[in-house]
Short mmCIF file of C-alpha atoms in Angstrom, two decimals:
data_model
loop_
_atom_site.label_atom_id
_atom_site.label_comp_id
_atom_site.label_asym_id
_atom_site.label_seq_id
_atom_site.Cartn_x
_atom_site.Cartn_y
_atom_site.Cartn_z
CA UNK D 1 0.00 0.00 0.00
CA UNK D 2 1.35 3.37 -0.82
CA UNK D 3 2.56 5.69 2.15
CA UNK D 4 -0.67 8.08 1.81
CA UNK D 5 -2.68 5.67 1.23
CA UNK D 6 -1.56 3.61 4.43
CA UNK D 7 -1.77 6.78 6.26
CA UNK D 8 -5.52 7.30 5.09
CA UNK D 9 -6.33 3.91 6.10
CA UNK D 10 -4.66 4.71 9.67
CA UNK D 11 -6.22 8.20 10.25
CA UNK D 12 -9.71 6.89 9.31
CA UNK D 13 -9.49 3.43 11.75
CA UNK D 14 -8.91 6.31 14.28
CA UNK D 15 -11.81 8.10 13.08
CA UNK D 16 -14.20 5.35 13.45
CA UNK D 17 -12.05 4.37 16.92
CA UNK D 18 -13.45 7.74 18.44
CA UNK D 19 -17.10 6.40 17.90
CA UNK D 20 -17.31 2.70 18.30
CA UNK D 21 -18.11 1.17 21.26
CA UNK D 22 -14.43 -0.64 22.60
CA UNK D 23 -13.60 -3.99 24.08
CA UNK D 24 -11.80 -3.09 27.16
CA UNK D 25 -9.76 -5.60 29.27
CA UNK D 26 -9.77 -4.85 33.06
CA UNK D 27 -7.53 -6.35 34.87
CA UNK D 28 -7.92 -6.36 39.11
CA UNK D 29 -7.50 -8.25 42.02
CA UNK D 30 -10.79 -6.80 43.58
CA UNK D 31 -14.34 -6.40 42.45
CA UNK D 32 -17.70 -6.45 43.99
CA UNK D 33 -18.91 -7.65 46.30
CA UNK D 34 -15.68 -7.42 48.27
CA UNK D 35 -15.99 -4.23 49.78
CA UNK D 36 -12.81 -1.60 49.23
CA UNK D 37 -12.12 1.29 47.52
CA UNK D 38 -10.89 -0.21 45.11
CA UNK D 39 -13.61 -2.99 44.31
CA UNK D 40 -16.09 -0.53 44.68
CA UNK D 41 -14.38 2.07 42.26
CA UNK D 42 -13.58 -0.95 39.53
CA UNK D 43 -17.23 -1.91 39.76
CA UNK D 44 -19.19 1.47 39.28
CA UNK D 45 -16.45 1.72 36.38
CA UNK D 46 -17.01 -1.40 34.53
CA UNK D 47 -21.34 -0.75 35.33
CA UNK D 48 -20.56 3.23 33.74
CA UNK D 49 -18.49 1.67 30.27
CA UNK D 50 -20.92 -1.32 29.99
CA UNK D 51 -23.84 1.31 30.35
CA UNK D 52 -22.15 3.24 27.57
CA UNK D 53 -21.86 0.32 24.96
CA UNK D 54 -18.45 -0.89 25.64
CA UNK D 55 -17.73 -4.46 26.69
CA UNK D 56 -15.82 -5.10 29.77
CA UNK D 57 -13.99 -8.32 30.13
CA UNK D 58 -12.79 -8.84 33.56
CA UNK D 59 -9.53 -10.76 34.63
CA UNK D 60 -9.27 -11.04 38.09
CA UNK D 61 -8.42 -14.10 40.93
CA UNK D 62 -10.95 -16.42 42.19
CA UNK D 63 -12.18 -15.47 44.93
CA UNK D 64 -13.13 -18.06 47.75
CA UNK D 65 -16.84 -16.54 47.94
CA UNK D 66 -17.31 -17.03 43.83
CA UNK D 67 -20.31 -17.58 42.10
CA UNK D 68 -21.59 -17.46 38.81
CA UNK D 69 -21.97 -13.72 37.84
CA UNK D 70 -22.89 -13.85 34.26
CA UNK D 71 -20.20 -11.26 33.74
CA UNK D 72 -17.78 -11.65 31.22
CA UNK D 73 -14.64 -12.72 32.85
CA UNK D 74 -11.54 -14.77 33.11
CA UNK D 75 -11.11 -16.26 36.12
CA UNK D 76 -7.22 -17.34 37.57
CA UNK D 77 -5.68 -18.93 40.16
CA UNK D 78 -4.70 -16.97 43.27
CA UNK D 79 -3.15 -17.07 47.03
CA UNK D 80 -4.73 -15.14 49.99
CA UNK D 81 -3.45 -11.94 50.55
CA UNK D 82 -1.23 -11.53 54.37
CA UNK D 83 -3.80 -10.08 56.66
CA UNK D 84 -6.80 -9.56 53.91
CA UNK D 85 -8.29 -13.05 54.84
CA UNK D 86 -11.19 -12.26 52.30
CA UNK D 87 -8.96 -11.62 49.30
CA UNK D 88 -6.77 -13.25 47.19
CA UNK D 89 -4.14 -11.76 44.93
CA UNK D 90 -3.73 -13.36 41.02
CA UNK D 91 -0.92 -15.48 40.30
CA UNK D 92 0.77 -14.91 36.96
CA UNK D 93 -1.37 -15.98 34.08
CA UNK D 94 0.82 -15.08 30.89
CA UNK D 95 -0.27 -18.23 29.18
CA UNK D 96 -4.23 -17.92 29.74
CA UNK D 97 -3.89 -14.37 28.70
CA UNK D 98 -2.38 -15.22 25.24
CA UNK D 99 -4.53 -17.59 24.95
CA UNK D 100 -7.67 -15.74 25.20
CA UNK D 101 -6.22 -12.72 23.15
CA UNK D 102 -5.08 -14.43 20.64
CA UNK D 103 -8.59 -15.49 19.77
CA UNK D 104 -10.85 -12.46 21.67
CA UNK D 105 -8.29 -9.65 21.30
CA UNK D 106 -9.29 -6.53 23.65
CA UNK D 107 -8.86 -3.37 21.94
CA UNK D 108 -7.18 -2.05 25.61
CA UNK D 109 -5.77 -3.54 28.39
CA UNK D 110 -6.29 -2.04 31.39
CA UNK D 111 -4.00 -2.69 34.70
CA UNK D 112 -6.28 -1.56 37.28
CA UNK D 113 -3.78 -3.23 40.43
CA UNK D 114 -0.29 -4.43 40.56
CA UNK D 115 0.67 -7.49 41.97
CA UNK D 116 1.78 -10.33 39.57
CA UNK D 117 -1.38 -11.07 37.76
CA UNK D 118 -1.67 -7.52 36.31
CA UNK D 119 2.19 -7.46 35.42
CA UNK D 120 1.63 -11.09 33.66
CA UNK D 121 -1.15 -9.42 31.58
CA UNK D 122 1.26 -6.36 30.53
CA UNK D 123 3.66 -9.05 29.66
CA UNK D 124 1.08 -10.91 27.33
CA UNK D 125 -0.21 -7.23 26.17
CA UNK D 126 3.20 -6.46 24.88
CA UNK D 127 3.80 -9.86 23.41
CA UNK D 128 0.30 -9.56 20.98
CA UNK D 129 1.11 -5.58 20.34
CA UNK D 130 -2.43 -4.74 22.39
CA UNK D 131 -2.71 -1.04 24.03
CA UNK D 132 -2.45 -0.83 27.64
CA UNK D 133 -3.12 1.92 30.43
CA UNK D 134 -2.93 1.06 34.30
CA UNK D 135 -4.63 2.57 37.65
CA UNK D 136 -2.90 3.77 40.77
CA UNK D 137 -5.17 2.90 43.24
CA UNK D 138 -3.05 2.34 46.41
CA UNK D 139 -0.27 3.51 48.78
CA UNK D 140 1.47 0.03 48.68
CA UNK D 141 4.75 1.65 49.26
CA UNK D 142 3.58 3.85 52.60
CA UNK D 143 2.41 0.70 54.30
CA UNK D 144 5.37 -0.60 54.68
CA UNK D 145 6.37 1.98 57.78
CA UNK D 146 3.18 0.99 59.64
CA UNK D 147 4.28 -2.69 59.18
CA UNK D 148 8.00 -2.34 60.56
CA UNK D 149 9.58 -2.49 57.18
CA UNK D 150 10.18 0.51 56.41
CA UNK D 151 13.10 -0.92 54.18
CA UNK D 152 10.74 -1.96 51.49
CA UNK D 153 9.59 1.94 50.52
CA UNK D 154 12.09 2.21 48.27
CA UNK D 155 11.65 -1.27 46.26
CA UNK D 156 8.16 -1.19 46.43
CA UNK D 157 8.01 2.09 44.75
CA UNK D 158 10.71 1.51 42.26
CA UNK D 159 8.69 -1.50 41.02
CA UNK D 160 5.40 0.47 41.16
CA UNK D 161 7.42 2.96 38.88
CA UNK D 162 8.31 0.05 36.22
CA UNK D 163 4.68 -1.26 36.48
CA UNK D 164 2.97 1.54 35.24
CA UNK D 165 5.93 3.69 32.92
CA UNK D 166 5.37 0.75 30.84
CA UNK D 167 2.08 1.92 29.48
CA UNK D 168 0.34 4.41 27.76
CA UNK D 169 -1.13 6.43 30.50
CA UNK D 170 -1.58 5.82 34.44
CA UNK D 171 -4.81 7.27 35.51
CA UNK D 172 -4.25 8.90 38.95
CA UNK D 173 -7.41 10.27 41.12
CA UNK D 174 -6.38 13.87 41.63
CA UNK D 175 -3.88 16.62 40.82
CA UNK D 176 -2.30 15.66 44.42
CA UNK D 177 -1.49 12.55 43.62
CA UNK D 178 -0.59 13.15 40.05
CA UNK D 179 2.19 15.87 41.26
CA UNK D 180 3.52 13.19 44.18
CA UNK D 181 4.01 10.52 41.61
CA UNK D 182 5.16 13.09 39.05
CA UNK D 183 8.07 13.95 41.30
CA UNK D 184 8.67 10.31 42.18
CA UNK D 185 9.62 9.61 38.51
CA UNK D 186 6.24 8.40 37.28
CA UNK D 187 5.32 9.00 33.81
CA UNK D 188 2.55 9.63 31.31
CA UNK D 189 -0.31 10.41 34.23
CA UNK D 190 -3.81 11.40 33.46
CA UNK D 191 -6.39 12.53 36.28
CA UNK D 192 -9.63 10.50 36.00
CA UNK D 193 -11.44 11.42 39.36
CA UNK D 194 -13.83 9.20 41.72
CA UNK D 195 -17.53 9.72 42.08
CA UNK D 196 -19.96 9.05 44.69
CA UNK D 197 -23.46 7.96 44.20
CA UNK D 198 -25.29 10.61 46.02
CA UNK D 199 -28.84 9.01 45.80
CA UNK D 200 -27.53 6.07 48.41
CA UNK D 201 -25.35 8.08 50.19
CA UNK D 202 -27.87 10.94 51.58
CA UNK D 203 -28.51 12.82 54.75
CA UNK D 204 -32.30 11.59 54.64
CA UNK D 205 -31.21 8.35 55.55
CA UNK D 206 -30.50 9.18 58.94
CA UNK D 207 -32.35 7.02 61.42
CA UNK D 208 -33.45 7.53 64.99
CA UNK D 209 -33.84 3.63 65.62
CA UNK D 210 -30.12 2.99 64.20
CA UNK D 211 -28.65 5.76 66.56
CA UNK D 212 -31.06 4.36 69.81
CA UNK D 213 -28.79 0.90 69.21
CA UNK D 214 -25.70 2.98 69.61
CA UNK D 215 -27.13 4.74 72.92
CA UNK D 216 -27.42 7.89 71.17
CA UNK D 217 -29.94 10.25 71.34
CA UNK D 218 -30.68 13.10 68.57
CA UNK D 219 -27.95 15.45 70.57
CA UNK D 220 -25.82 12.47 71.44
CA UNK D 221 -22.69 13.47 68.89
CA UNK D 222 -21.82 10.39 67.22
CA UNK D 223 -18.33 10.61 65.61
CA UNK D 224 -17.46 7.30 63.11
CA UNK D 225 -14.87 6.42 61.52
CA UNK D 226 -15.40 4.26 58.12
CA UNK D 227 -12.90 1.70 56.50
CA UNK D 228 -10.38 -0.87 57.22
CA UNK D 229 -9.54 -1.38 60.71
CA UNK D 230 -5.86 -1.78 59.58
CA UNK D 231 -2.24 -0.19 60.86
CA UNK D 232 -1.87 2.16 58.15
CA UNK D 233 -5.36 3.80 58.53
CA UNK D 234 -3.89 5.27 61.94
CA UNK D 235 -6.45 4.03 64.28
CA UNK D 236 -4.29 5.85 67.50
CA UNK D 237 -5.42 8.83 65.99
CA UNK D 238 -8.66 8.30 65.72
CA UNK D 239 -9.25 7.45 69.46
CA UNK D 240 -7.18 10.31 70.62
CA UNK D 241 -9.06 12.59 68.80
CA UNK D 242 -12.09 11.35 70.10
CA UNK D 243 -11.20 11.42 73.46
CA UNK D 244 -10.60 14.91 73.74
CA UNK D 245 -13.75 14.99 71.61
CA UNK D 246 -15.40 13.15 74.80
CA UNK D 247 -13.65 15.41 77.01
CA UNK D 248 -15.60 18.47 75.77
CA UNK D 249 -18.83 16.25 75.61
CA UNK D 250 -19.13 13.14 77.64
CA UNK D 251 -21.98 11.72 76.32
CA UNK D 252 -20.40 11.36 72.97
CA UNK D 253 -19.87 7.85 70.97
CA UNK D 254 -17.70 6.42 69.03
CA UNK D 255 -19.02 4.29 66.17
CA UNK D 256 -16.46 2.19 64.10
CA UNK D 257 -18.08 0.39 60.55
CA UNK D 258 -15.75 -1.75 59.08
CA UNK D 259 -13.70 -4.66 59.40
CA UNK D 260 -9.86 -5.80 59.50
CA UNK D 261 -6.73 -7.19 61.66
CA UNK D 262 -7.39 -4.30 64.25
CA UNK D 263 -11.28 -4.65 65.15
CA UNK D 264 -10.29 -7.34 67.67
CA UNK D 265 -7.87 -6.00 70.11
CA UNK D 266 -10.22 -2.41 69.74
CA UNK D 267 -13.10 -4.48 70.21
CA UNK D 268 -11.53 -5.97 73.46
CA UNK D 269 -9.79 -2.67 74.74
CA UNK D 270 -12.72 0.05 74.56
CA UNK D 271 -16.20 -2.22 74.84
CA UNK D 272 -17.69 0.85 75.30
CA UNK D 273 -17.56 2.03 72.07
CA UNK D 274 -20.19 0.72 68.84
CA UNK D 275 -18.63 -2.01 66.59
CA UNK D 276 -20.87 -2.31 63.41
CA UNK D 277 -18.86 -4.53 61.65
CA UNK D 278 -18.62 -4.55 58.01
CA UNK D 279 -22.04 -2.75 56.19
CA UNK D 280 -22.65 -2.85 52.42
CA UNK D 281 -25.14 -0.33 50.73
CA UNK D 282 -28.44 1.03 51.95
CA UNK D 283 -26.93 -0.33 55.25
CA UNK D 284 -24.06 1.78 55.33
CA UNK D 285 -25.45 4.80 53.79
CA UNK D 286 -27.70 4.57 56.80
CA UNK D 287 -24.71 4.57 59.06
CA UNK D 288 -23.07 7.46 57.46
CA UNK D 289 -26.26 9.69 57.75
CA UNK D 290 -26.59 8.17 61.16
CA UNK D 291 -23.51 9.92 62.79
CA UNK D 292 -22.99 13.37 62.84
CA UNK D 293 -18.76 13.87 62.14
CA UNK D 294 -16.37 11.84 60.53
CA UNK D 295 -12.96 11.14 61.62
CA UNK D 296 -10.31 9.95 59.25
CA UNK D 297 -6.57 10.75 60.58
CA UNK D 298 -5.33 7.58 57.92
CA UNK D 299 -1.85 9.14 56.05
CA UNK D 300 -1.47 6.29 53.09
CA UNK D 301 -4.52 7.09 50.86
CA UNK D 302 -4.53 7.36 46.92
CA UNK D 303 -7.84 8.75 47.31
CA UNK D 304 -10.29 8.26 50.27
CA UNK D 305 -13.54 7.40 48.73
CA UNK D 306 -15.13 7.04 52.38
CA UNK D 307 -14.57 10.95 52.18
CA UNK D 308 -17.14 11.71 49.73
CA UNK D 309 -19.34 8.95 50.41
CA UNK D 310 -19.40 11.30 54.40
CA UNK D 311 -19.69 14.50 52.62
CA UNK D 312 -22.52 13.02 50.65
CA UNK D 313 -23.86 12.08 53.81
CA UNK D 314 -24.26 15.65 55.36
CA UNK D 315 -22.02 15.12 58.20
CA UNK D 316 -19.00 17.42 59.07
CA UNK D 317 -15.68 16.16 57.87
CA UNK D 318 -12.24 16.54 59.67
CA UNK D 319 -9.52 15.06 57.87
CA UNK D 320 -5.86 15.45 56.92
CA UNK D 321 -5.41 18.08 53.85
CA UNK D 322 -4.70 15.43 50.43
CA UNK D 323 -6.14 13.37 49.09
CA UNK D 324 -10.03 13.22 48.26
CA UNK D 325 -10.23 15.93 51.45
CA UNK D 326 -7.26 18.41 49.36
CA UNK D 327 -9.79 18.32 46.64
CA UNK D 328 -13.29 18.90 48.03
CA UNK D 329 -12.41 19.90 51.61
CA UNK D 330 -12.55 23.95 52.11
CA UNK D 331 -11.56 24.32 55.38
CA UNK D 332 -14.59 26.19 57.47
CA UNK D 333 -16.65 26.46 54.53
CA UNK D 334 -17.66 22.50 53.81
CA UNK D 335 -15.69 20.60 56.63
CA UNK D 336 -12.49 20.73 58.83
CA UNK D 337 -8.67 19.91 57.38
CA UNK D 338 -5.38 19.34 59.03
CA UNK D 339 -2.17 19.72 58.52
CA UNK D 340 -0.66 16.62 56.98
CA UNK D 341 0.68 14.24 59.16
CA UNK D 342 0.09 16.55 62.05
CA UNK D 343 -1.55 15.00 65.00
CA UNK D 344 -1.78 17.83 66.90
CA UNK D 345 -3.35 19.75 64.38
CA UNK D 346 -5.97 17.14 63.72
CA UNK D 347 -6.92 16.24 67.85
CA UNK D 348 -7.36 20.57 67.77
CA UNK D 349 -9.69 20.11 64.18
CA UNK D 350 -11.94 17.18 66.56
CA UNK D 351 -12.19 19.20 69.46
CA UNK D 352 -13.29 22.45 67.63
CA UNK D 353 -15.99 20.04 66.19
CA UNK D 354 -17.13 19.22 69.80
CA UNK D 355 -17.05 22.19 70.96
CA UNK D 356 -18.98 23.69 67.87
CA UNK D 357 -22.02 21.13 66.79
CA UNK D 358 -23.74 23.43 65.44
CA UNK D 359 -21.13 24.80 62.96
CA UNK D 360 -20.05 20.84 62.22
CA UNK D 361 -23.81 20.85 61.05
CA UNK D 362 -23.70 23.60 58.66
CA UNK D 363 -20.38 22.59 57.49
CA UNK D 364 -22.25 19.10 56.97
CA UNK D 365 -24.92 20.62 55.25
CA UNK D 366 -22.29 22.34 52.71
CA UNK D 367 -20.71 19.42 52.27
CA UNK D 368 -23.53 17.45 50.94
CA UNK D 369 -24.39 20.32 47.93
CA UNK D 370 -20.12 19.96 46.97
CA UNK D 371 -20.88 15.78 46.52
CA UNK D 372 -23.87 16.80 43.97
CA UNK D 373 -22.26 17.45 40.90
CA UNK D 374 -19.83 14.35 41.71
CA UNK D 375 -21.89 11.99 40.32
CA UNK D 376 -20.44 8.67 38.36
CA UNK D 377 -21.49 9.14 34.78
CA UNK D 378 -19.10 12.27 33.88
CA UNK D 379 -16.47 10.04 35.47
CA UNK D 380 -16.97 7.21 33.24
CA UNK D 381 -16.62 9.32 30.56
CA UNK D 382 -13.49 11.33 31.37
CA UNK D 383 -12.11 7.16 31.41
CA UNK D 384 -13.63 7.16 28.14
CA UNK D 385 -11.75 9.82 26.80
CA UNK D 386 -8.57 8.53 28.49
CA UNK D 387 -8.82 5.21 26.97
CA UNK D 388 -9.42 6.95 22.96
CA UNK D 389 -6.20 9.11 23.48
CA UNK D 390 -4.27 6.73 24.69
CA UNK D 391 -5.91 4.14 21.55
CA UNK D 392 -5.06 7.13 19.55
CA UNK D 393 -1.59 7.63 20.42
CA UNK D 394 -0.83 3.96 19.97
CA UNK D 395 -2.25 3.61 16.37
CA UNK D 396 -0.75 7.55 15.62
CA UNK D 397 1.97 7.46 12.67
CA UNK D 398 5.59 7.28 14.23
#
């Protein structure tokens, strides 16, 4: 074929690439109905593209819970992941990969986690010539200090650096983030933001009967914290805040949702204080409208989706400034912020809360109209757009 004429060819497969629905390959450890940030992120994603016309083919481990889904998906073999009874990470799977590309060929791979399964399907990506983009979704690196091995920051982060430099584009959650890894040597990142689904998570879901099981009354403040009960969320910090909280008002309560290696020896050490457990849903939305401020000291997030999914909620937020909090928090004007990685500064943020309730309220109020416009479609389609440039890049003459 003549040089123009190859070029026409090119230039008009990229034409009809802008409008044809696309066979994406998403590649993650986690997916509903384990409950993370993560899972939950990869699942409203995959619901948004299929929504939108565009298959989703998932490749993830098997997870010990399975069942039929109906979904289309490859499913590999995996181990249980050190302290995350519930999960397992994906072996390597190089061979299964080419052997379902070679006859189903995605149009994109994407890497949404790291571990060896999603390196395995870069590996078979490369080998068949298929795009591929990847996801930072988590702090691997800065969990290592909260685990006494510090030693591994530096190799875990050099090999998250390899991972994802090897693709077209890393979709990061925020400019924060994108500027930290953009320092750290990271390459080719795009911001493709998280949503919250505003409907479930709503201040009208907050229930007198739920609270009356906690021992609260309507002015009983309930502060909760929301997520894994895990070192590196910085669960100290949480229950010293909280008790100078208690300080200013005694009658206040501590509720805890969520689930991990730490619930037990809290559990044991302050019976006083509500245990909920793990909640899913119209459950935990009525949790979050339940309580009245959120406390989340953790220091190791990508993101923080429990942030928005408490803004949504209407109740007053006090959290460190990055993150989720760096981009929707305005300090006094929709919820409290910290300096980062400044206890002191946070335990002041919690008692100015309890010494204020009715401020915390408005700020809760304010908090719910930021969430509104956050809703999941328009970040779906920002992916959308991520995933044609990076197509378009790939097929783009050299």
């Amino acid at each position: 074929m003549p040089p123009s004429r190859e070029r026409h060819g090119r230039a008009a497969s990229l034409r009809d690439m802008d409008n044809r629905p696309l066979h994406l390959a998403l590649i993650t450890e986690t997916f509903p109905p384990e409950v993370n940030g993560v899972a939950m992120t990869v699942g409203r994603m995959a619901h948004g593209l299929a929504a939108r016309g565009h298959r989703v083919a998932l490749v993830r481990p098997r997870q010990h819970h399975h069942e039929a889904s109906g979904r289309d998906e490859l499913l590999v073999s995996g181990l249980r992941v050190p302290r995350y009874p519930d999960l397992k990470f994906g072996l390597p799977a190089t061979g299964q990969l080419l052997r379902r590309w070679r006859t189903d060929r995605p149009d994109l791979v994407v890497a949404v986690t790291e571990g060896p399964l999603g390196w395995s399907a870069l590996r078979a990506a490369r080998k068949l010539g298929i795009p591929a983009i990847s996801e930072f979704h988590t702090n691997f690196h800065s969990y290592s200090a909260h685990y006494g091995m510090a030693w591994l920051e530096r190799p875990v982060r050099g090999y998250l650096r390899r991972f994802h430099n090897r693709n077209l584009a890393t979709l990061v959650p925020s400019e924060d983030v994108r500027k930290r890894l953009a320092e750290q040597g990271f390459c080719n990142l795009e911001i493709v933001a998280r949503g919250v689904d505003t409907q479930l998570f709503d201040p009208s879901r907050r229930s007198a009967a739920l609270r009356s099981q906690w021992g609260a009354g309507e002015q009983t403040q309930v502060v909760a914290y929301v997520g894994r009960m895990a070192a590196e969320k910085n669960l100290p910090l949480v229950l010293a805040a909280f008790r100078q909280m208690q300080a200013i008002r005694p009658d206040s309560k501590l509720l805890w949702v969520g689930d991990g290696p730490e619930r037990a020896a809290l559990q044991a050490n302050h019976p006083e204080q509500c245990f909920a457990g793990m909640q899913r849903g119209v459950a935990l939305a009525d949790h979050y409208a339940s309580a009245d401020v959120f406390l989340f000291g953790s220091t190791t997030e990508t993101y923080g989706n429990v942030t928005l999914e408490a803004m949504a909620s209407g109740l007053g937020v006090i959290s460190y400034d990055y993150a989720a909090a760096r981009t929707h928090v305005r300090h006094h004007e929709n919820g409290l912020l910290a300096r980062f990685d400044d206890d002191a500064d946070f335990v002041d943020q919690a008692r100015y809360a309890a010494s204020y309730p009715s401020v915390m309220r408005a700020l809760g109020q304010a908090a719910r109209q930021t969430t509104l416009p956050l809703g999941w479609e328009a970040i779906v389609h920002r992916f959308e757009d991520v995933a044609r440039a990076a197509l378009a890049r790939a097929g783009a003459p050299g």
